[in-house]
mmCIF file of N, CA and C in Angstrom:
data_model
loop_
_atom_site.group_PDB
_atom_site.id
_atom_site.type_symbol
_atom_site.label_atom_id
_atom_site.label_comp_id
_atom_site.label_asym_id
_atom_site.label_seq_id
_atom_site.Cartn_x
_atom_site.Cartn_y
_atom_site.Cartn_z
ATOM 1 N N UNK A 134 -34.797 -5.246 -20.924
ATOM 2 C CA UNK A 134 -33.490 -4.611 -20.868
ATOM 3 C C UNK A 134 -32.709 -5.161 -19.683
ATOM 4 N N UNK A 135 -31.579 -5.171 -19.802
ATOM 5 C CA UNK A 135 -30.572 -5.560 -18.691
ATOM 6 C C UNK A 135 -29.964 -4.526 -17.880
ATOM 7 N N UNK A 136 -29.971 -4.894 -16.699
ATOM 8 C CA UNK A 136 -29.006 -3.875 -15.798
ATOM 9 C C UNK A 136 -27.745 -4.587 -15.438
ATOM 10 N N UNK A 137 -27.040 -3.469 -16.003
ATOM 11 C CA UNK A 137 -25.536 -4.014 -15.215
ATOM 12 C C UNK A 137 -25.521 -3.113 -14.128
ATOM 13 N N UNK A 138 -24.485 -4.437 -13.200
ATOM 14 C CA UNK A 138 -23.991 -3.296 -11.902
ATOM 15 C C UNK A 138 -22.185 -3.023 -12.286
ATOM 16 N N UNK A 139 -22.373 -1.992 -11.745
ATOM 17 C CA UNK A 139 -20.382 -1.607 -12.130
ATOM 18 C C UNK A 139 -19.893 -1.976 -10.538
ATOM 19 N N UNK A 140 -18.983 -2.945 -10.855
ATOM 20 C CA UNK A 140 -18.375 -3.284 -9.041
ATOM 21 C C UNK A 140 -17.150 -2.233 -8.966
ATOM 22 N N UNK A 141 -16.859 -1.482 -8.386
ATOM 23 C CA UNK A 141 -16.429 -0.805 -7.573
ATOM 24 C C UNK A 141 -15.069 -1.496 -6.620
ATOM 25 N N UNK A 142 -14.007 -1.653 -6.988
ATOM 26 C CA UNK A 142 -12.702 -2.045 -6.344
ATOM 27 C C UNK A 142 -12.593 -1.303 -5.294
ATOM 28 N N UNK A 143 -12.705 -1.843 -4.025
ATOM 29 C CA UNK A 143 -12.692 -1.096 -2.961
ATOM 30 C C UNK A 143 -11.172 -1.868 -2.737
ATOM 31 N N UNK A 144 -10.427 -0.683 -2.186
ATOM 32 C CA UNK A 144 -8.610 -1.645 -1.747
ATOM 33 C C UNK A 144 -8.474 -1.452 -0.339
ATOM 34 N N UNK A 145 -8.044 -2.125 0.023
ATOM 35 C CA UNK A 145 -7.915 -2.485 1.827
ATOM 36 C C UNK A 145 -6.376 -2.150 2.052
ATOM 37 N N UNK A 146 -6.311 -1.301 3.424
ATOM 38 C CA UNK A 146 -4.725 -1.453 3.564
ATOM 39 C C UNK A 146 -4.657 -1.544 4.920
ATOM 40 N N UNK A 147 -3.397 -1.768 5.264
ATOM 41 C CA UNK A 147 -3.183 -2.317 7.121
ATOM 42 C C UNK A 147 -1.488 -2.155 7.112
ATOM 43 N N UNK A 148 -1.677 -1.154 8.392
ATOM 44 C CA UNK A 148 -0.603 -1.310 8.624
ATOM 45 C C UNK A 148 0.127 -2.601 9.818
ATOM 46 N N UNK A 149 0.814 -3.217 9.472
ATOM 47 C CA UNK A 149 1.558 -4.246 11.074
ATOM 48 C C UNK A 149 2.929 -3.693 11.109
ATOM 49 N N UNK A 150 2.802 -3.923 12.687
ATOM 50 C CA UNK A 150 4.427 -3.820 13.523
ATOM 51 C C UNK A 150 4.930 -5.198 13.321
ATOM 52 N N UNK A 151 6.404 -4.812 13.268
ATOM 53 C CA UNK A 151 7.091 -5.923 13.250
ATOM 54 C C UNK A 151 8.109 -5.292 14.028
ATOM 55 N N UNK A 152 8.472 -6.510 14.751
ATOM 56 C CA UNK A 152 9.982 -6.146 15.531
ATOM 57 C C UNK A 152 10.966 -7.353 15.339
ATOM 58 N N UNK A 153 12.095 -6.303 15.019
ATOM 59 C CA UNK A 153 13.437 -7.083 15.032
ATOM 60 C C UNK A 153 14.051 -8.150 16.435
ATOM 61 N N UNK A 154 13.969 -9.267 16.222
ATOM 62 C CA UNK A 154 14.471 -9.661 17.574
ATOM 63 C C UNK A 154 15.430 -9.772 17.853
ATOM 64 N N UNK A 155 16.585 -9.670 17.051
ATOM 65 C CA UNK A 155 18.040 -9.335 17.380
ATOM 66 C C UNK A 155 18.029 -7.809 17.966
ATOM 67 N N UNK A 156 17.225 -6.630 17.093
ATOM 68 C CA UNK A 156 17.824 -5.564 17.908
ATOM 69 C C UNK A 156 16.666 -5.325 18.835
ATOM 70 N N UNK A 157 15.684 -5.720 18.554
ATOM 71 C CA UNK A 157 14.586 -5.241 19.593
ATOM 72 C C UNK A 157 13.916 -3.700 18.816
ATOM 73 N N UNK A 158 14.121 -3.230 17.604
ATOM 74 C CA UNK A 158 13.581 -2.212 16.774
ATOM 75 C C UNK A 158 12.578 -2.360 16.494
ATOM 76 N N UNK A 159 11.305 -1.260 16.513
ATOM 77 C CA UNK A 159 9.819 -1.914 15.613
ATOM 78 C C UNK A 159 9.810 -1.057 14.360
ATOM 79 N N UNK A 160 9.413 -1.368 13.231
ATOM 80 C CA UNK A 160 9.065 -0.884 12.509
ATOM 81 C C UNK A 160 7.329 -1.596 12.191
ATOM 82 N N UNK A 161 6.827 -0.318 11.213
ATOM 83 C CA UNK A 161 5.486 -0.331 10.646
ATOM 84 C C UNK A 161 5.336 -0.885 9.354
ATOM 85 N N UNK A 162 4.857 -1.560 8.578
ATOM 86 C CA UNK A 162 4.688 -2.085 7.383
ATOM 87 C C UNK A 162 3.457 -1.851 6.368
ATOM 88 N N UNK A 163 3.154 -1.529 5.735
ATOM 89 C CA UNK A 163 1.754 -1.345 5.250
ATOM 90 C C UNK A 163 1.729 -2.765 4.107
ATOM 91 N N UNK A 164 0.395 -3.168 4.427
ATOM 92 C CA UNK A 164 0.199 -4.787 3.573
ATOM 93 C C UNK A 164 -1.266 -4.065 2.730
ATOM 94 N N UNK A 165 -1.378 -4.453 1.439
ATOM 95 C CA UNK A 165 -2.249 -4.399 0.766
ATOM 96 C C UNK A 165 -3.360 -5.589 1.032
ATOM 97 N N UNK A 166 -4.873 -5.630 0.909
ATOM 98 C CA UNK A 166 -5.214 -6.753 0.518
ATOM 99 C C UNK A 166 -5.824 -7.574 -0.524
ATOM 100 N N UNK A 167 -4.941 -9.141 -1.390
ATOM 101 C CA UNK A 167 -4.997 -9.006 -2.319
ATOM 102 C C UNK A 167 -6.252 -10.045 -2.501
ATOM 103 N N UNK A 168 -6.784 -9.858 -3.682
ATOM 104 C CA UNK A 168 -8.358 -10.014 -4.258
ATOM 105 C C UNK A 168 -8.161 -10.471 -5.657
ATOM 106 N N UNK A 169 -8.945 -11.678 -5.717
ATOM 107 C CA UNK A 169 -9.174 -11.746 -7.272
ATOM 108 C C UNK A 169 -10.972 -11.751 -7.324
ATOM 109 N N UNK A 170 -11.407 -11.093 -8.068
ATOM 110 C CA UNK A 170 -12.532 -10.851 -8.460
ATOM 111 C C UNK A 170 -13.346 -10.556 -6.889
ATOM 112 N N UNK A 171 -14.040 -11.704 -6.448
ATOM 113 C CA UNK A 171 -14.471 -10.952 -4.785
ATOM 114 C C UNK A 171 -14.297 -11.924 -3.756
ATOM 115 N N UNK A 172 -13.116 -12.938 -4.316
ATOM 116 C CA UNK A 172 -12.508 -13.678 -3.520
ATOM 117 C C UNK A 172 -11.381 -13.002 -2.744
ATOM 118 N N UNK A 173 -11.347 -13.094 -1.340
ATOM 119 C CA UNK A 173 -9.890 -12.329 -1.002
ATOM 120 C C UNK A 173 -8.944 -13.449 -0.607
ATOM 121 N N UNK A 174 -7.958 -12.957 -0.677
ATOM 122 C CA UNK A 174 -6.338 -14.635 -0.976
ATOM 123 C C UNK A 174 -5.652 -13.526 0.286
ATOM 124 N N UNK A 175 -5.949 -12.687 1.190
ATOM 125 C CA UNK A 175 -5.269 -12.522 2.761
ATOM 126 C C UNK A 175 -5.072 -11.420 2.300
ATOM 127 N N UNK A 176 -3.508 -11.135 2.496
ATOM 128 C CA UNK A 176 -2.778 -9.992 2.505
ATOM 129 C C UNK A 176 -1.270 -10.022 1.866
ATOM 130 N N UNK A 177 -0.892 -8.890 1.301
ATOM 131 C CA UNK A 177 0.660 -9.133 0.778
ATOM 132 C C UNK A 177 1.555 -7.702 1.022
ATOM 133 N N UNK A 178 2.531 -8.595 0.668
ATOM 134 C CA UNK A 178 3.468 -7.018 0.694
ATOM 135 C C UNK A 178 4.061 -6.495 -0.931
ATOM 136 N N UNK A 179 3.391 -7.105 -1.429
ATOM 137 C CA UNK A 179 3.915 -7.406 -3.104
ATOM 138 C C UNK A 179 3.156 -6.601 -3.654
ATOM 139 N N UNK A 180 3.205 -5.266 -3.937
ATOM 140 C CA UNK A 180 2.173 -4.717 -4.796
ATOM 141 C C UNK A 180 2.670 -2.968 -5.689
ATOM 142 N N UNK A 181 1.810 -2.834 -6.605
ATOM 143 C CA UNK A 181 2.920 -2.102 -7.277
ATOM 144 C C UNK A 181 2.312 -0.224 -6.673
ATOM 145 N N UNK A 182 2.856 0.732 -6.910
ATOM 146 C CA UNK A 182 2.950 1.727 -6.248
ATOM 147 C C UNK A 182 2.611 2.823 -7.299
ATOM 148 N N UNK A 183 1.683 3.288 -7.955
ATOM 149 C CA UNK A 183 1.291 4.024 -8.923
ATOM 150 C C UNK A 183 2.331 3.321 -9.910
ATOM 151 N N UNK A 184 2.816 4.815 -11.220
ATOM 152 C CA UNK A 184 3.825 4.183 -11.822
ATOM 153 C C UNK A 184 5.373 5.059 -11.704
ATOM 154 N N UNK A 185 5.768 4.621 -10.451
ATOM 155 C CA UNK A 185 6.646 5.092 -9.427
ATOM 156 C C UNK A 185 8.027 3.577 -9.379
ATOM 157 N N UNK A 186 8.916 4.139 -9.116
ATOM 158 C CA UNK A 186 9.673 3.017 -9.098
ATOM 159 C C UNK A 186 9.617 2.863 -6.988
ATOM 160 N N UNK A 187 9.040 3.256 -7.020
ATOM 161 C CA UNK A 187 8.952 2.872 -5.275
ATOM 162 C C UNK A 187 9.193 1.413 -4.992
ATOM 163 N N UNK A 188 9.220 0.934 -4.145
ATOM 164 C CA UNK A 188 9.716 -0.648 -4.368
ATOM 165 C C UNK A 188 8.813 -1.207 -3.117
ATOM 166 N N UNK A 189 7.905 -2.137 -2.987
ATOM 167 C CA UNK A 189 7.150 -2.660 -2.182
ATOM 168 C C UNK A 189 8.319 -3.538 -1.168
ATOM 169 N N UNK A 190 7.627 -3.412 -0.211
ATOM 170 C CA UNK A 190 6.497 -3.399 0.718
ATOM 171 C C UNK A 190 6.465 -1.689 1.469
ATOM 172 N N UNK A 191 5.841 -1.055 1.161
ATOM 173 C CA UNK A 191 6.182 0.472 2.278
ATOM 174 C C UNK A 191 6.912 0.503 3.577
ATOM 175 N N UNK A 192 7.647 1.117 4.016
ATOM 176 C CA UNK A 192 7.969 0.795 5.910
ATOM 177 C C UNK A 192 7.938 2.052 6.364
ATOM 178 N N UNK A 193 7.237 2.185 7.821
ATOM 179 C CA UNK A 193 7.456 3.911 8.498
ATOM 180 C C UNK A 193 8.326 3.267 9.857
ATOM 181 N N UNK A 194 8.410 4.436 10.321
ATOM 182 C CA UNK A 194 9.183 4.215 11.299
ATOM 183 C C UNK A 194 7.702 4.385 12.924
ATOM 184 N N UNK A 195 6.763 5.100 12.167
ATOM 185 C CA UNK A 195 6.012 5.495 13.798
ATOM 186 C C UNK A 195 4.202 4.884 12.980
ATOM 187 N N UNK A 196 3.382 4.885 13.659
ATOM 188 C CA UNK A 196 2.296 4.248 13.562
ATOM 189 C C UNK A 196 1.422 5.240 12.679
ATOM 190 N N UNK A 197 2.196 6.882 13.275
ATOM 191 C CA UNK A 197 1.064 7.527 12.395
ATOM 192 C C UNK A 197 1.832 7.992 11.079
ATOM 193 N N UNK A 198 2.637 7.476 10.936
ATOM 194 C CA UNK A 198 3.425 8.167 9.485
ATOM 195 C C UNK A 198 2.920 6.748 8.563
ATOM 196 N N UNK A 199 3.075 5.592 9.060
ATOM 197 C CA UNK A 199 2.201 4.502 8.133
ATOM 198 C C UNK A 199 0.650 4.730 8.247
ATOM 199 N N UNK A 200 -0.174 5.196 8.450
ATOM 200 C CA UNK A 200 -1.747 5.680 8.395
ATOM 201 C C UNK A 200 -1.156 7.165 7.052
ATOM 202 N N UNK A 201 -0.384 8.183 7.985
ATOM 203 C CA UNK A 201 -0.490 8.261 6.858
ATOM 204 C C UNK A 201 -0.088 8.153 5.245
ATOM 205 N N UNK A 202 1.066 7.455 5.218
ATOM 206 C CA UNK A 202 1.001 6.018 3.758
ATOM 207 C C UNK A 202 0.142 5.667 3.196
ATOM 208 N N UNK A 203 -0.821 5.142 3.996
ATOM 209 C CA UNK A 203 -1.852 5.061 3.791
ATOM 210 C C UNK A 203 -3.205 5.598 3.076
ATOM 211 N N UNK A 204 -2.993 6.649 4.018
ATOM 212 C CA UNK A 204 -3.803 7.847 3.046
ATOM 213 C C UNK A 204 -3.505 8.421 1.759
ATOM 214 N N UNK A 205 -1.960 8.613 1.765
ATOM 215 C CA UNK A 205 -2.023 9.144 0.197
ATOM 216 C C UNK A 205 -2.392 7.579 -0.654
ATOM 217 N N UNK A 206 -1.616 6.495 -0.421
ATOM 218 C CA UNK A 206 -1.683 5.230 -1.324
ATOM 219 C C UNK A 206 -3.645 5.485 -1.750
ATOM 220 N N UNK A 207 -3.934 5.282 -0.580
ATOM 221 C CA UNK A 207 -5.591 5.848 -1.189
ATOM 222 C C UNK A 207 -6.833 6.653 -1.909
ATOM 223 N N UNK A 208 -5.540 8.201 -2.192
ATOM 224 C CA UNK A 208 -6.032 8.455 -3.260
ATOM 225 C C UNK A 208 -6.037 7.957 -4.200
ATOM 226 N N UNK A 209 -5.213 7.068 -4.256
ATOM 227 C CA UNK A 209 -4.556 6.551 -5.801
ATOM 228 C C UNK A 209 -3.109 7.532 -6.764
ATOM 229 N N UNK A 210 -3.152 9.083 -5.997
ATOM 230 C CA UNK A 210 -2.125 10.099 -6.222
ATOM 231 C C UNK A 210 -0.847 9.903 -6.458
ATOM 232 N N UNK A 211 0.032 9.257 -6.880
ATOM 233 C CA UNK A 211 1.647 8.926 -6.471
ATOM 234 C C UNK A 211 2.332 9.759 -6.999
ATOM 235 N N UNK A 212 3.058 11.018 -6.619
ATOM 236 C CA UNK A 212 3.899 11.613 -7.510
ATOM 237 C C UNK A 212 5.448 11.584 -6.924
ATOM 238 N N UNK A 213 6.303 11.334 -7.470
ATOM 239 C CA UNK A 213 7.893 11.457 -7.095
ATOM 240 C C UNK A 213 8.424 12.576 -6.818
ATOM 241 N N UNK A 214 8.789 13.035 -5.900
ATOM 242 C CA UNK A 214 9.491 14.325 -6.479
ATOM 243 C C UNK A 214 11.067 14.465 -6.679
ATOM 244 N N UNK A 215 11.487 15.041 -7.320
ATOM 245 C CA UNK A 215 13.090 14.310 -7.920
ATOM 246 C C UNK A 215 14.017 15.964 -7.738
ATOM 247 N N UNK A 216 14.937 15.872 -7.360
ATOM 248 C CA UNK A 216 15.480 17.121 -7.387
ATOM 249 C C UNK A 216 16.362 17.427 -8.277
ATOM 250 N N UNK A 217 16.337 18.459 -8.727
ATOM 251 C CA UNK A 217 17.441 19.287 -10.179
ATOM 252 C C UNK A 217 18.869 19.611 -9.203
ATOM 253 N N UNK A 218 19.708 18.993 -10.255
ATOM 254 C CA UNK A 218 20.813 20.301 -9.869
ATOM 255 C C UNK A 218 20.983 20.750 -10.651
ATOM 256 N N UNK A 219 21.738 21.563 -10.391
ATOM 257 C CA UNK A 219 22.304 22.708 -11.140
ATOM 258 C C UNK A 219 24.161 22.614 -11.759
ATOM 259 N N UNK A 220 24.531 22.885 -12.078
ATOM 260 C CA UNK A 220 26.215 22.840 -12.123
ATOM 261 C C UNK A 220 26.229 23.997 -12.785
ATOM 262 N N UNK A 221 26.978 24.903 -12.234
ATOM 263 C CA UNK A 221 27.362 25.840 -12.626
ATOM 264 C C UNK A 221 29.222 26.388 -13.270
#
């Protein structure tokens, strides 16, 4: 008999600072890292976001608001939340 193994997609994320050198601003970035089979090809900012129209690359403004980006992107969870109006 044969054993298969089931590989397990483990996803990597990182946040980097970047600073503007005209204004001297930092912002946070979150980079995915991208993989084909169990080769890794670095890091990108190109990647899609549940099925959310969110638009890649993520940006925070402080170190711990991209961690936590991070954390939800890692459940895998993405929900939108969209607001109703009303007209009365």
């Amino acid at each position: 008999s044969k054993t298969w193994k089931i590989l397990i997609k483990k996803v990597m994320w990182r946040a980097v600072k970047e600073t503007n050198r005209l204004t001297g601003k930092s912002l946070w970035i979150v980079e995915k890292q991208s993989k084909f089979l169990w080769w890794s090809n670095g890091w990108t900012r190109s990647y899609s976001v549940g099925n959310t129209v969110l638009n890649s690359p993520i940006k925070a403004f402080t170190a711990e608001s991209a961690l936590n980006k991070i954390a939800v992107l890692e459940t895998g969870k993405i929900y939108v939340q969209t607001e109703a109006v009303c007209n009365e």
